[in-house]
Amino acid sequence: MPTGHITLLTTGGTIAGRGAHAGNASDYVAGSMSATDLLTALGHPDDLPRIETQELLSIDSKDMTPEHWLMIARAVEAARASASCQGVVITHGTDTLEETAWFLHLVCSPGKPVVLTAAMRPATALSADGPMNLYQALCVAALPEARGHGVLVVMNDQILAASDIVKTHTHALDAIAAPRMGTIGDASERTFCRPPALGSAGCVPLATLQDGATLPEVDILHVAAGSRPALLAEAHERGCAGVILALPGNGSLPDTWRDAALAAVDNGVRVIRSSRVANGSVSTRAAAILPGSGVLNPLQARIALMLELATGTSGLFERLAAGHG
């Protein structure tokens, strides 16, 4: 029996979902099962350290908020501070997994493993994927070679870097993927095939976000053909500190939006050009009237801007957009 312990932090999600019919994987209530219930489904594997549990939340991840990210991050760091803690596993819903994972990647320094896992089928469904995903996540968190790899995601037999993942499908079991960078390891074999890119890992130390601090409001506006530029003014009136524009193509700002964008900037709103296209970066050239999100997708750009505004870290967004920490 390995020494030490793994801390399991639960937040709800489909992995803890309970439904009335085993054959229906879409009709269920997320976050209905306890940490004890989740571990009971694993049986009693003899290849895991002792597991200590902390139930942080019992929610559907569509209801996750920036305040919840801060709560999770602080629980992670408190758990890792224990000398006997080998690593931390977090159960989460898939709907906003990529956002929580990216936030934790930015605020948690590489060190003891932090592994997120989730499921696409509720725990009560036939062929539920949650038990295997959780078991593999616990196994990876216990690996000595997982130390220093930054925040990881384990699902569907894959080890993924938290900074790389997106949700690519509404219900497929392999919905959580890293289309641009690929996997970094095999969870079933407990092996890594390459190290993750860690340039931005822990680049905003959690200590810079004081207890009780909140993250500033930053909105994402999806700009479709004929969308009203007045939406930008409305965001400013609501008190948004920043706006990420999910624009067509290479962050192409429609001519009709130019005046509204400049007015928002004049009013102190940070406005960033991003793209609604799934792949490719957005030009950050200074010649553009608005800065671009570079390698960051709209969700990542939003969180990066929130952290820059919250901490006053000059140039943080630009470094992250360029692919550097």
Tab-separated table of C-alpha atoms in Angstrom:
chain	number	residue	atom	x	y	z
A	1	MET	CA	0.000	0.000	0.000
A	2	PRO	CA	1.550	3.353	-1.026
A	3	THR	CA	2.220	5.803	1.789
A	4	GLY	CA	0.742	9.289	2.069
A	5	HIS	CA	-2.676	10.295	0.827
A	6	ILE	CA	-4.518	11.800	-2.123
A	7	THR	CA	-7.011	14.592	-1.427
A	8	LEU	CA	-10.248	14.264	-3.388
A	9	LEU	CA	-12.151	17.537	-3.820
A	10	THR	CA	-15.672	17.108	-5.198
A	11	THR	CA	-17.697	19.860	-6.873
A	12	GLY	CA	-20.655	17.964	-8.356
A	13	GLY	CA	-21.128	17.536	-12.084
A	14	THR	CA	-22.363	14.627	-14.178
A	15	ILE	CA	-19.795	12.327	-12.592
A	16	ALA	CA	-21.906	12.636	-9.411
A	17	GLY	CA	-25.216	12.660	-11.274
A	18	ARG	CA	-28.156	10.466	-10.373
A	19	GLY	CA	-30.971	9.568	-12.771
A	20	ALA	CA	-34.177	7.548	-12.554
A	21	HIS	CA	-33.436	5.235	-15.490
A	22	ALA	CA	-30.131	3.483	-16.097
A	23	GLY	CA	-30.771	3.464	-19.845
A	24	ASN	CA	-31.227	7.240	-20.046
A	25	ALA	CA	-27.910	9.076	-19.842
A	26	SER	CA	-29.374	12.545	-20.343
A	27	ASP	CA	-32.131	12.721	-17.694
A	28	TYR	CA	-30.412	13.136	-14.339
A	29	VAL	CA	-29.582	15.595	-11.580
A	30	ALA	CA	-25.913	16.573	-11.474
A	31	GLY	CA	-24.033	16.656	-8.183
A	32	SER	CA	-26.423	14.282	-6.417
A	33	MET	CA	-23.858	11.852	-5.035
A	34	SER	CA	-21.363	12.270	-2.225
A	35	ALA	CA	-17.631	11.713	-2.310
A	36	THR	CA	-18.209	8.496	-0.389
A	37	ASP	CA	-20.656	7.327	-3.070
A	38	LEU	CA	-18.107	8.026	-5.796
A	39	LEU	CA	-15.377	6.087	-4.008
A	40	THR	CA	-17.700	3.182	-3.191
A	41	ALA	CA	-18.235	2.673	-6.927
A	42	LEU	CA	-14.500	1.989	-7.272
A	43	GLY	CA	-14.551	-0.965	-4.908
A	44	HIS	CA	-11.377	-1.276	-2.875
A	45	PRO	CA	-8.386	-0.982	-5.215
A	46	ASP	CA	-5.159	-1.884	-3.418
A	47	ASP	CA	-2.915	0.227	-5.652
A	48	LEU	CA	-4.013	3.624	-4.335
A	49	PRO	CA	-2.879	5.639	-1.325
A	50	ARG	CA	-5.321	6.579	1.386
A	51	ILE	CA	-7.900	9.051	0.083
A	52	GLU	CA	-9.102	12.036	2.096
A	53	THR	CA	-12.218	13.775	0.826
A	54	GLN	CA	-13.604	17.297	0.923
A	55	GLU	CA	-16.981	18.116	-0.584
A	56	LEU	CA	-16.629	21.685	-1.846
A	57	LEU	CA	-19.717	21.982	-4.049
A	58	SER	CA	-22.619	19.901	-5.332
A	59	ILE	CA	-23.537	21.760	-8.500
A	60	ASP	CA	-23.968	21.341	-12.224
A	61	SER	CA	-20.865	22.929	-13.720
A	62	LYS	CA	-23.004	25.198	-15.905
A	63	ASP	CA	-23.530	27.063	-12.626
A	64	MET	CA	-19.800	27.416	-11.861
A	65	THR	CA	-18.666	30.992	-11.161
A	66	PRO	CA	-15.337	32.828	-10.766
A	67	GLU	CA	-15.956	32.822	-7.009
A	68	HIS	CA	-16.080	29.031	-7.194
A	69	TRP	CA	-12.744	28.970	-9.078
A	70	LEU	CA	-11.138	30.874	-6.225
A	71	MET	CA	-12.667	28.507	-3.665
A	72	ILE	CA	-11.359	25.461	-5.533
A	73	ALA	CA	-7.888	26.947	-5.997
A	74	ARG	CA	-7.588	27.783	-2.302
A	75	ALA	CA	-8.712	24.279	-1.359
A	76	VAL	CA	-6.099	22.831	-3.724
A	77	GLU	CA	-3.301	24.857	-2.196
A	78	ALA	CA	-4.434	24.098	1.363
A	79	ALA	CA	-4.455	20.373	0.556
A	80	ARG	CA	-1.031	20.455	-1.132
A	81	ALA	CA	0.427	22.179	1.918
A	82	SER	CA	0.017	18.976	3.948
A	83	ALA	CA	3.274	17.025	4.108
A	84	SER	CA	1.477	13.705	3.632
A	85	CYS	CA	-0.533	14.865	0.591
A	86	GLN	CA	0.831	13.295	-2.596
A	87	GLY	CA	-1.588	15.043	-4.915
A	88	VAL	CA	-5.089	16.419	-5.419
A	89	VAL	CA	-7.946	15.143	-7.581
A	90	ILE	CA	-10.946	17.336	-8.396
A	91	THR	CA	-14.238	16.008	-9.755
A	92	HIS	CA	-16.039	18.514	-11.963
A	93	GLY	CA	-18.725	18.806	-14.611
A	94	THR	CA	-17.654	18.861	-18.266
A	95	ASP	CA	-19.647	21.951	-19.301
A	96	THR	CA	-17.157	24.422	-17.827
A	97	LEU	CA	-14.251	22.087	-17.132
A	98	GLU	CA	-11.976	23.917	-19.572
A	99	GLU	CA	-12.502	27.216	-17.729
A	100	THR	CA	-11.770	25.877	-14.250
A	101	ALA	CA	-8.802	23.917	-15.594
A	102	TRP	CA	-7.291	27.009	-17.287
A	103	PHE	CA	-7.802	29.139	-14.165
A	104	LEU	CA	-6.109	26.540	-11.965
A	105	HIS	CA	-3.290	26.205	-14.498
A	106	LEU	CA	-2.591	29.925	-14.165
A	107	VAL	CA	-2.772	30.205	-10.369
A	108	CYS	CA	-1.371	26.859	-9.155
A	109	SER	CA	2.375	26.392	-9.439
A	110	PRO	CA	3.728	23.089	-10.748
A	111	GLY	CA	4.522	20.763	-7.876
A	112	LYS	CA	2.367	18.107	-6.280
A	113	PRO	CA	-0.054	16.837	-8.962
A	114	VAL	CA	-3.436	18.483	-9.443
A	115	VAL	CA	-5.731	16.336	-11.594
A	116	LEU	CA	-9.251	17.165	-12.727
A	117	THR	CA	-11.650	14.505	-13.905
A	118	ALA	CA	-15.277	14.361	-14.997
A	119	ALA	CA	-17.795	12.181	-16.816
A	120	MET	CA	-20.164	12.389	-19.731
A	121	ARG	CA	-22.629	9.864	-18.301
A	122	PRO	CA	-24.207	10.060	-14.841
A	123	ALA	CA	-23.126	7.602	-12.180
A	124	THR	CA	-26.411	5.695	-12.412
A	125	ALA	CA	-26.255	5.137	-16.198
A	126	LEU	CA	-25.359	1.870	-17.878
A	127	SER	CA	-21.644	1.901	-18.721
A	128	ALA	CA	-21.055	5.031	-16.652
A	129	ASP	CA	-17.622	6.454	-17.450
A	130	GLY	CA	-17.158	8.240	-14.129
A	131	PRO	CA	-15.770	5.382	-12.000
A	132	MET	CA	-12.952	4.561	-14.436
A	133	ASN	CA	-12.155	8.244	-14.987
A	134	LEU	CA	-11.968	8.824	-11.225
A	135	TYR	CA	-9.874	5.716	-10.624
A	136	GLN	CA	-7.401	6.696	-13.349
A	137	ALA	CA	-7.239	10.282	-12.065
A	138	LEU	CA	-6.376	9.016	-8.574
A	139	CYS	CA	-3.738	6.708	-10.040
A	140	VAL	CA	-2.144	9.538	-12.045
A	141	ALA	CA	-2.179	11.879	-9.041
A	142	ALA	CA	-0.223	9.251	-7.098
A	143	LEU	CA	2.514	8.943	-9.735
A	144	PRO	CA	5.858	10.450	-8.689
A	145	GLU	CA	6.453	11.398	-12.341
A	146	ALA	CA	3.261	13.481	-12.360
A	147	ARG	CA	4.921	15.993	-10.036
A	148	GLY	CA	5.904	19.221	-11.722
A	149	HIS	CA	3.596	18.622	-14.688
A	150	GLY	CA	1.185	21.407	-13.777
A	151	VAL	CA	-2.575	20.924	-13.689
A	152	LEU	CA	-3.743	17.815	-15.558
A	153	VAL	CA	-7.049	16.440	-16.814
A	154	VAL	CA	-7.703	12.696	-16.925
A	155	MET	CA	-10.635	11.369	-18.946
A	156	ASN	CA	-11.328	8.586	-21.412
A	157	ASP	CA	-7.930	6.884	-20.795
A	158	GLN	CA	-6.060	10.097	-21.650
A	159	ILE	CA	-3.825	12.433	-19.680
A	160	LEU	CA	-4.249	15.999	-20.951
A	161	ALA	CA	-2.689	19.302	-20.001
A	162	ALA	CA	-5.259	21.588	-18.400
A	163	SER	CA	-4.099	24.478	-20.568
A	164	ASP	CA	-4.912	22.552	-23.767
A	165	ILE	CA	-8.412	21.184	-23.274
A	166	VAL	CA	-11.730	22.131	-24.845
A	167	LYS	CA	-15.122	20.446	-24.902
A	168	THR	CA	-15.658	19.296	-28.476
A	169	HIS	CA	-18.982	17.433	-28.348
A	170	THR	CA	-22.257	17.733	-26.469
A	171	HIS	CA	-22.513	14.097	-25.358
A	172	ALA	CA	-19.723	11.850	-26.729
A	173	LEU	CA	-17.519	10.092	-24.194
A	174	ASP	CA	-14.390	11.646	-25.734
A	175	ALA	CA	-15.848	15.164	-25.597
A	176	ILE	CA	-12.946	16.558	-23.564
A	177	ALA	CA	-9.930	16.740	-25.851
A	178	ALA	CA	-6.850	18.744	-26.761
A	179	PRO	CA	-7.304	19.145	-30.534
A	180	ARG	CA	-4.336	21.454	-31.017
A	181	MET	CA	-1.716	19.885	-28.744
A	182	GLY	CA	-2.903	16.293	-28.254
A	183	THR	CA	-2.519	14.077	-25.210
A	184	ILE	CA	0.517	14.077	-22.948
A	185	GLY	CA	0.054	10.587	-21.573
A	186	ASP	CA	-1.909	7.350	-21.300
A	187	ALA	CA	-3.985	7.141	-18.130
A	188	SER	CA	-4.639	3.419	-18.457
A	189	GLU	CA	-0.898	2.696	-18.670
A	190	ARG	CA	-0.009	5.504	-16.194
A	191	THR	CA	2.701	6.808	-18.502
A	192	PHE	CA	3.604	10.186	-19.986
A	193	CYS	CA	4.620	10.488	-23.630
A	194	ARG	CA	5.805	14.079	-23.402
A	195	PRO	CA	5.969	16.909	-20.863
A	196	PRO	CA	3.312	19.631	-21.005
A	197	ALA	CA	4.168	23.192	-21.973
A	198	LEU	CA	4.510	24.930	-18.616
A	199	GLY	CA	5.499	28.457	-19.601
A	200	SER	CA	2.320	29.951	-18.147
A	201	ALA	CA	1.783	27.478	-15.284
A	202	GLY	CA	1.378	29.282	-11.967
A	203	CYS	CA	2.223	32.633	-13.554
A	204	VAL	CA	-0.375	34.365	-11.339
A	205	PRO	CA	0.382	33.032	-7.844
A	206	LEU	CA	-2.785	32.530	-5.856
A	207	ALA	CA	-1.272	34.619	-3.048
A	208	THR	CA	-1.629	37.707	-5.258
A	209	LEU	CA	-5.426	37.251	-5.054
A	210	GLN	CA	-6.185	38.182	-1.468
A	211	ASP	CA	-8.752	36.297	0.590
A	212	GLY	CA	-12.149	37.834	-0.052
A	213	ALA	CA	-11.032	39.243	-3.399
A	214	THR	CA	-13.336	38.893	-6.375
A	215	LEU	CA	-12.491	38.762	-10.053
A	216	PRO	CA	-13.626	41.710	-12.172
A	217	GLU	CA	-16.505	41.208	-14.573
A	218	VAL	CA	-15.422	40.418	-18.122
A	219	ASP	CA	-17.987	39.449	-20.746
A	220	ILE	CA	-17.698	37.509	-23.992
A	221	LEU	CA	-19.745	38.847	-26.905
A	222	HIS	CA	-20.286	36.447	-29.806
A	223	VAL	CA	-20.406	38.633	-32.922
A	224	ALA	CA	-22.496	37.180	-35.741
A	225	ALA	CA	-23.434	38.715	-39.074
A	226	GLY	CA	-25.501	41.811	-38.250
A	227	SER	CA	-24.978	41.693	-34.469
A	228	ARG	CA	-25.678	45.096	-32.887
A	229	PRO	CA	-22.626	47.082	-31.779
A	230	ALA	CA	-24.845	48.590	-29.061
A	231	LEU	CA	-24.133	45.376	-27.130
A	232	LEU	CA	-20.733	46.848	-26.296
A	233	ALA	CA	-22.257	49.964	-24.796
A	234	GLU	CA	-24.624	47.812	-22.769
A	235	ALA	CA	-21.701	45.837	-21.365
A	236	HIS	CA	-20.074	49.097	-20.237
A	237	GLU	CA	-23.329	50.282	-18.640
A	238	ARG	CA	-23.481	47.026	-16.651
A	239	GLY	CA	-20.057	47.792	-15.237
A	240	CYS	CA	-17.961	45.308	-17.197
A	241	ALA	CA	-14.249	45.943	-16.809
A	242	GLY	CA	-13.480	44.120	-20.030
A	243	VAL	CA	-15.090	42.530	-23.067
A	244	ILE	CA	-13.797	39.695	-25.252
A	245	LEU	CA	-15.228	39.888	-28.759
A	246	ALA	CA	-15.628	36.439	-30.344
A	247	LEU	CA	-15.348	37.721	-33.904
A	248	PRO	CA	-15.463	36.134	-37.351
A	249	GLY	CA	-12.284	34.808	-38.929
A	250	ASN	CA	-8.983	36.172	-37.653
A	251	GLY	CA	-10.685	38.398	-35.090
A	252	SER	CA	-12.117	40.559	-37.872
A	253	LEU	CA	-13.931	43.558	-36.389
A	254	PRO	CA	-16.963	44.588	-38.507
A	255	ASP	CA	-16.820	48.197	-39.685
A	256	THR	CA	-20.097	48.880	-37.893
A	257	TRP	CA	-18.451	47.943	-34.570
A	258	ARG	CA	-15.414	50.212	-34.876
A	259	ASP	CA	-16.903	53.351	-33.292
A	260	ALA	CA	-18.561	51.378	-30.476
A	261	ALA	CA	-15.305	49.572	-29.716
A	262	LEU	CA	-13.305	52.790	-29.579
A	263	ALA	CA	-15.948	54.424	-27.394
A	264	ALA	CA	-15.826	51.502	-24.963
A	265	VAL	CA	-12.042	51.782	-24.754
A	266	ASP	CA	-12.329	55.541	-24.148
A	267	ASN	CA	-14.693	54.712	-21.264
A	268	GLY	CA	-12.054	52.504	-19.645
A	269	VAL	CA	-13.265	49.099	-20.855
A	270	ARG	CA	-10.586	46.672	-22.028
A	271	VAL	CA	-11.783	45.297	-25.370
A	272	ILE	CA	-9.996	42.302	-26.909
A	273	ARG	CA	-10.384	40.827	-30.364
A	274	SER	CA	-10.748	37.050	-30.302
A	275	SER	CA	-12.287	34.575	-32.737
A	276	ARG	CA	-15.333	32.354	-32.814
A	277	VAL	CA	-13.336	29.959	-35.075
A	278	ALA	CA	-12.277	26.763	-33.303
A	279	ASN	CA	-8.651	26.685	-34.461
A	280	GLY	CA	-5.904	29.194	-35.169
A	281	SER	CA	-4.544	32.251	-33.399
A	282	VAL	CA	-5.668	35.874	-33.644
A	283	SER	CA	-3.178	38.490	-34.756
A	284	THR	CA	-1.830	40.653	-31.940
A	285	ARG	CA	-0.185	43.198	-34.259
A	286	ALA	CA	-0.122	46.696	-32.838
A	287	ALA	CA	-1.524	48.093	-36.087
A	288	ALA	CA	-4.982	46.760	-35.190
A	289	ILE	CA	-7.283	49.186	-33.377
A	290	LEU	CA	-7.847	46.558	-30.662
A	291	PRO	CA	-5.394	44.030	-29.199
A	292	GLY	CA	-5.852	40.417	-30.265
A	293	SER	CA	-6.105	37.300	-28.113
A	294	GLY	CA	-3.235	35.536	-29.866
A	295	VAL	CA	-3.187	31.828	-29.007
A	296	LEU	CA	-5.979	32.194	-26.432
A	297	ASN	CA	-9.531	31.198	-27.281
A	298	PRO	CA	-12.328	33.473	-26.011
A	299	LEU	CA	-12.788	31.540	-22.748
A	300	GLN	CA	-9.073	31.580	-21.988
A	301	ALA	CA	-8.775	35.239	-22.982
A	302	ARG	CA	-11.579	36.161	-20.581
A	303	ILE	CA	-9.858	34.493	-17.633
A	304	ALA	CA	-6.447	35.915	-18.536
A	305	LEU	CA	-7.907	39.423	-18.673
A	306	MET	CA	-9.752	38.909	-15.380
A	307	LEU	CA	-6.506	37.956	-13.683
A	308	GLU	CA	-4.565	40.867	-15.152
A	309	LEU	CA	-7.240	43.324	-14.033
A	310	ALA	CA	-7.540	41.706	-10.585
A	311	THR	CA	-3.816	41.683	-9.848
A	312	GLY	CA	-2.655	44.719	-11.804
A	313	THR	CA	0.052	42.558	-13.399
A	314	SER	CA	1.157	44.723	-16.286
A	315	GLY	CA	1.530	42.878	-19.590
A	316	LEU	CA	0.141	39.579	-18.277
A	317	PHE	CA	-2.528	39.319	-20.958
A	318	GLU	CA	-0.081	40.117	-23.751
A	319	ARG	CA	2.386	37.475	-22.541
A	320	LEU	CA	-0.305	34.831	-22.325
A	321	ALA	CA	-1.685	35.806	-25.743
A	322	ALA	CA	1.790	35.356	-27.167
A	323	GLY	CA	2.031	31.913	-25.594
A	324	HIS	CA	4.345	32.865	-22.747
A	325	GLY	CA	3.858	32.981	-18.976
